[in-house]
Amino acid sequence: GDSVTQMEGPVTLSEEAFLTINCTYTATGYPSLFWYVQYPGEGLQLLLKATKADDKGSNKGFEATYRKETTSFHLEKGSVQVSDSAVYFCALREFSGGGADGLTFGKGTHLIIQP
Amino acid sequence: GAGVSQSPSNKVTEKGKDVELRCDPISGHTALYWYRQRLGQGLEFLIYFQGNSAPDKSGLPSDRFSAERTGESVSTLTIQRTQQEDSAVYLCASSPRVRETQYFGPGTRLLVL
């Protein structure tokens, strides 16, 4: 079945550091890929998405590129801020045509940014 | 506008009791999803509803779990004869139509003693 693997946390960085959170996936078809973020005390929010190979999703300074050849969707940001501290989830959704529409999530990466 | 809401926010129950969790989706959203997040794990898909179609129950972990939805409004997730391994955060999401962006509620944190 489908699966998503992302780097274990917590990841602790200093403010203005470069961020990479790795995400790889296993799917039988052509999934759409997502990054969700959960800020402290808040619900999950969609951060960015990509629906086909080589697409780049971007939002709030974060970027991720759908790499079919490496089955990856790594999240990057050039200069992190304390306000980026949150838990980040990589997810996929595969269109099987049978109607199943649930997202498959990774376990989440807790990011801590220190001033 | 209002987002997805869930109630209760926290629920503590004794093993063997039944619990009912509620989800109010965003108005006008035809698709509704339930997920479970156990401690240290990712979210597990449980069930989804699309309009008046039969729900996709493929993710329900056992026959103790069931869910209903009235039209395109409120949904309830019922867990019968709760077990300690049912302790988790139960998240609900809705989307305007199937295969569109899912918007998540704050979750219900369930603790089974």
GROMACS .gro file of N, CA and C in nm, chain B residues 14-87:
model
  222
  129GLU      N    1  -1.395   0.524   3.037
  129GLU     CA    2  -1.346   0.398   3.092
  129GLU      C    3  -1.354   0.290   2.984
  130LYS      N    4  -1.260   0.198   2.991
  130LYS     CA    5  -1.258   0.085   2.900
  130LYS      C    6  -1.394   0.016   2.900
  131GLY      N    7  -1.443  -0.014   2.779
  131GLY     CA    8  -1.569  -0.083   2.766
  131GLY      C    9  -1.689   0.007   2.740
  132LYS      N   10  -1.673   0.137   2.765
  132LYS     CA   11  -1.781   0.231   2.741
  132LYS      C   12  -1.785   0.270   2.592
  133ASP      N   13  -1.900   0.318   2.548
  133ASP     CA   14  -1.914   0.370   2.412
  133ASP      C   15  -1.890   0.521   2.414
  134VAL      N   16  -1.831   0.574   2.306
  134VAL     CA   17  -1.813   0.719   2.294
  134VAL      C   18  -1.862   0.764   2.157
  135GLU      N   19  -1.906   0.889   2.153
  135GLU     CA   20  -1.952   0.949   2.027
  135GLU      C   21  -1.881   1.081   2.008
  136LEU      N   22  -1.820   1.097   1.893
  136LEU     CA   23  -1.746   1.219   1.860
  136LEU      C   24  -1.818   1.289   1.746
  137ARG      N   25  -1.819   1.422   1.751
  137ARG     CA   26  -1.898   1.498   1.655
  137ARG      C   27  -1.810   1.588   1.570
  138CYS      N   28  -1.850   1.603   1.444
  138CYS     CA   29  -1.779   1.692   1.352
  138CYS      C   30  -1.879   1.777   1.275
  139ASP      N   31  -1.855   1.909   1.277
  139ASP     CA   32  -1.935   2.001   1.196
  139ASP      C   33  -1.846   2.052   1.083
  140PRO      N   34  -1.872   2.013   0.960
  140PRO     CA   35  -1.785   2.055   0.850
  140PRO      C   36  -1.811   2.200   0.811
  141ILE      N   37  -1.726   2.253   0.725
  141ILE     CA   38  -1.749   2.385   0.669
  141ILE      C   39  -1.875   2.380   0.582
  142SER      N   40  -1.959   2.480   0.598
  142SER     CA   41  -2.085   2.483   0.525
  142SER      C   42  -2.060   2.476   0.374
  143GLY      N   43  -2.134   2.386   0.309
  143GLY     CA   44  -2.121   2.372   0.165
  143GLY      C   45  -2.021   2.268   0.121
  144HIS      N   46  -1.941   2.217   0.214
  144HIS     CA   47  -1.844   2.112   0.179
  144HIS      C   48  -1.916   1.978   0.169
  145THR      N   49  -1.897   1.912   0.054
  145THR     CA   50  -1.970   1.788   0.033
  145THR      C   51  -1.893   1.665   0.083
  146ALA      N   52  -1.761   1.678   0.097
  146ALA     CA   53  -1.680   1.563   0.139
  146ALA      C   54  -1.636   1.582   0.284
  147LEU      N   55  -1.639   1.473   0.360
  147LEU     CA   56  -1.600   1.477   0.501
  147LEU      C   57  -1.517   1.353   0.533
  148TYR      N   58  -1.412   1.373   0.612
  148TYR     CA   59  -1.315   1.266   0.639
  148TYR      C   60  -1.291   1.257   0.790
  149TRP      N   61  -1.267   1.135   0.836
  149TRP     CA   62  -1.221   1.112   0.973
  149TRP      C   63  -1.083   1.047   0.968
  150TYR      N   64  -0.994   1.097   1.059
  150TYR     CA   65  -0.861   1.041   1.074
  150TYR      C   66  -0.835   1.017   1.222
  151ARG      N   67  -0.737   0.930   1.250
  151ARG     CA   68  -0.694   0.906   1.388
  151ARG      C   69  -0.543   0.929   1.396
  152GLN      N   70  -0.499   0.993   1.505
  152GLN     CA   71  -0.356   1.015   1.526
  152GLN      C   72  -0.320   0.963   1.663
  153ARG      N   73  -0.254   0.848   1.664
  153ARG     CA   74  -0.208   0.793   1.792
  153ARG      C   75  -0.073   0.853   1.824
  154LEU      N   76  -0.038   0.852   1.952
  154LEU     CA   77   0.083   0.918   2.000
  154LEU      C   78   0.205   0.866   1.924
  155GLY      N   79   0.281   0.959   1.866
  155GLY     CA   80   0.404   0.922   1.796
  155GLY      C   81   0.381   0.864   1.658
  156GLN      N   82   0.257   0.865   1.613
  156GLN     CA   83   0.225   0.810   1.481
  156GLN      C   84   0.172   0.919   1.390
  157GLY      N   85   0.172   0.890   1.261
  157GLY     CA   86   0.108   0.980   1.166
  157GLY      C   87  -0.042   0.963   1.170
  158LEU      N   88  -0.111   1.042   1.091
  158LEU     CA   89  -0.255   1.031   1.085
  158LEU      C   90  -0.295   0.909   1.004
  159GLU      N   91  -0.394   0.835   1.056
  159GLU     CA   92  -0.449   0.720   0.984
  159GLU      C   93  -0.586   0.758   0.931
  160PHE      N   94  -0.608   0.734   0.803
  160PHE     CA   95  -0.740   0.757   0.745
  160PHE      C   96  -0.838   0.652   0.796
  161LEU      N   97  -0.956   0.695   0.837
  161LEU     CA   98  -1.057   0.603   0.887
  161LEU      C   99  -1.172   0.584   0.789
  162ILE      N  100  -1.236   0.695   0.750
  162ILE     CA  101  -1.358   0.685   0.670
  162ILE      C  102  -1.384   0.818   0.601
  163TYR      N  103  -1.450   0.813   0.484
  163TYR     CA  104  -1.489   0.939   0.423
  163TYR      C  105  -1.627   0.930   0.361
  164PHE      N  106  -1.694   1.044   0.361
  164PHE     CA  107  -1.828   1.059   0.306
  164PHE      C  108  -1.822   1.157   0.190
  165GLN      N  109  -1.895   1.127   0.083
  165GLN     CA  110  -1.906   1.217  -0.030
  165GLN      C  111  -2.053   1.226  -0.068
  166GLY      N  112  -2.112   1.341  -0.039
  166GLY     CA  113  -2.252   1.361  -0.074
  166GLY      C  114  -2.340   1.252  -0.016
  167ASN      N  115  -2.426   1.196  -0.098
  167ASN     CA  116  -2.518   1.090  -0.055
  167ASN      C  117  -2.466   0.951  -0.090
  168SER      N  118  -2.342   0.943  -0.138
  168SER     CA  119  -2.286   0.812  -0.173
  168SER      C  120  -2.255   0.732  -0.047
  169ALA      N  121  -2.249   0.599  -0.063
  169ALA     CA  122  -2.211   0.514   0.049
  169ALA      C  123  -2.070   0.550   0.094
  170PRO      N  124  -2.046   0.558   0.224
  170PRO     CA  125  -1.913   0.599   0.272
  170PRO      C  126  -1.806   0.495   0.242
  171ASP      N  127  -1.685   0.543   0.226
  171ASP     CA  128  -1.569   0.455   0.211
  171ASP      C  129  -1.518   0.422   0.351
  172LYS      N  130  -1.543   0.299   0.395
  172LYS     CA  131  -1.508   0.257   0.531
  172LYS      C  132  -1.377   0.180   0.537
  173SER      N  133  -1.298   0.189   0.433
  173SER     CA  134  -1.182   0.101   0.419
  173SER      C  135  -1.079   0.116   0.530
  174GLY      N  136  -1.078   0.232   0.597
  174GLY     CA  137  -0.978   0.254   0.699
  174GLY      C  138  -1.023   0.222   0.841
  175LEU      N  139  -1.148   0.187   0.861
  175LEU     CA  140  -1.195   0.160   0.997
  175LEU      C  141  -1.121   0.040   1.055
  176PRO      N  142  -1.064   0.053   1.176
  176PRO     CA  143  -0.976  -0.052   1.229
  176PRO      C  144  -1.050  -0.176   1.279
  177SER      N  145  -1.176  -0.163   1.315
  177SER     CA  146  -1.252  -0.280   1.363
  177SER      C  147  -1.400  -0.249   1.353
  178ASP      N  148  -1.483  -0.351   1.375
  178ASP     CA  149  -1.629  -0.329   1.368
  178ASP      C  150  -1.682  -0.255   1.489
  179ARG      N  151  -1.594  -0.220   1.583
  179ARG     CA  152  -1.640  -0.137   1.696
  179ARG      C  153  -1.653   0.010   1.653
  180PHE      N  154  -1.593   0.043   1.538
  180PHE     CA  155  -1.596   0.180   1.487
  180PHE      C  156  -1.705   0.193   1.381
  181SER      N  157  -1.782   0.301   1.392
  181SER     CA  158  -1.883   0.329   1.290
  181SER      C  159  -1.897   0.481   1.279
  182ALA      N  160  -1.950   0.526   1.168
  182ALA     CA  161  -1.969   0.669   1.148
  182ALA      C  162  -2.093   0.692   1.066
  183GLU      N  163  -2.156   0.804   1.093
  183GLU     CA  164  -2.275   0.844   1.018
  183GLU      C  165  -2.261   0.990   0.976
  184ARG      N  166  -2.331   1.023   0.871
  184ARG     CA  167  -2.339   1.163   0.831
  184ARG      C  168  -2.479   1.187   0.777
  185THR      N  169  -2.539   1.295   0.821
  185THR     CA  170  -2.673   1.332   0.776
  185THR      C  171  -2.659   1.430   0.661
  186GLY      N  172  -2.690   1.384   0.541
  186GLY     CA  173  -2.679   1.471   0.425
  186GLY      C  174  -2.538   1.524   0.409
  187GLU      N  175  -2.525   1.654   0.399
  187GLU     CA  176  -2.394   1.717   0.386
  187GLU      C  177  -2.364   1.801   0.509
  188SER      N  178  -2.409   1.752   0.625
  188SER     CA  179  -2.385   1.829   0.746
  188SER      C  180  -2.308   1.745   0.847
  189VAL      N  181  -2.355   1.748   0.968
  189VAL     CA  182  -2.282   1.691   1.082
  189VAL      C  183  -2.253   1.543   1.063
  190SER      N  184  -2.137   1.503   1.116
  190SER     CA  185  -2.102   1.361   1.119
  190SER      C  186  -2.068   1.321   1.262
  191THR      N  187  -2.100   1.197   1.296
  191THR     CA  188  -2.061   1.143   1.426
  191THR      C  189  -1.981   1.015   1.405
  192LEU      N  190  -1.873   1.003   1.481
  192LEU     CA  191  -1.792   0.881   1.484
  192LEU      C  192  -1.818   0.814   1.617
  193THR      N  193  -1.863   0.690   1.614
  193THR     CA  194  -1.894   0.616   1.735
  193THR      C  195  -1.796   0.502   1.753
  194ILE      N  196  -1.743   0.492   1.874
  194ILE     CA  197  -1.655   0.380   1.909
  194ILE      C  198  -1.725   0.303   2.020
  195GLN      N  199  -1.756   0.178   1.995
  195GLN     CA  200  -1.823   0.095   2.095
  195GLN      C  201  -1.720   0.014   2.173
  196ARG      N  202  -1.753  -0.010   2.298
  196ARG     CA  203  -1.669  -0.096   2.385
  196ARG      C  204  -1.522  -0.052   2.373
  197THR      N  205  -1.497   0.073   2.407
  197THR     CA  206  -1.364   0.131   2.388
  197THR      C  207  -1.255   0.048   2.456
  198GLN      N  208  -1.140   0.047   2.391
  198GLN     CA  209  -1.020  -0.019   2.442
  198GLN      C  210  -0.911   0.086   2.462
  199GLN      N  211  -0.811   0.053   2.541
  199GLN     CA  212  -0.704   0.150   2.568
  199GLN      C  213  -0.631   0.190   2.440
  200GLU      N  214  -0.622   0.098   2.346
  200GLU     CA  215  -0.552   0.131   2.221
  200GLU      C  216  -0.631   0.228   2.133
  201ASP      N  217  -0.756   0.258   2.172
  201ASP     CA  218  -0.833   0.358   2.098
  201ASP      C  219  -0.793   0.501   2.138
  202SER      N  220  -0.715   0.514   2.244
  202SER     CA  221  -0.670   0.647   2.287
  202SER      C  222  -0.591   0.712   2.175
   0.00000   0.00000   0.00000
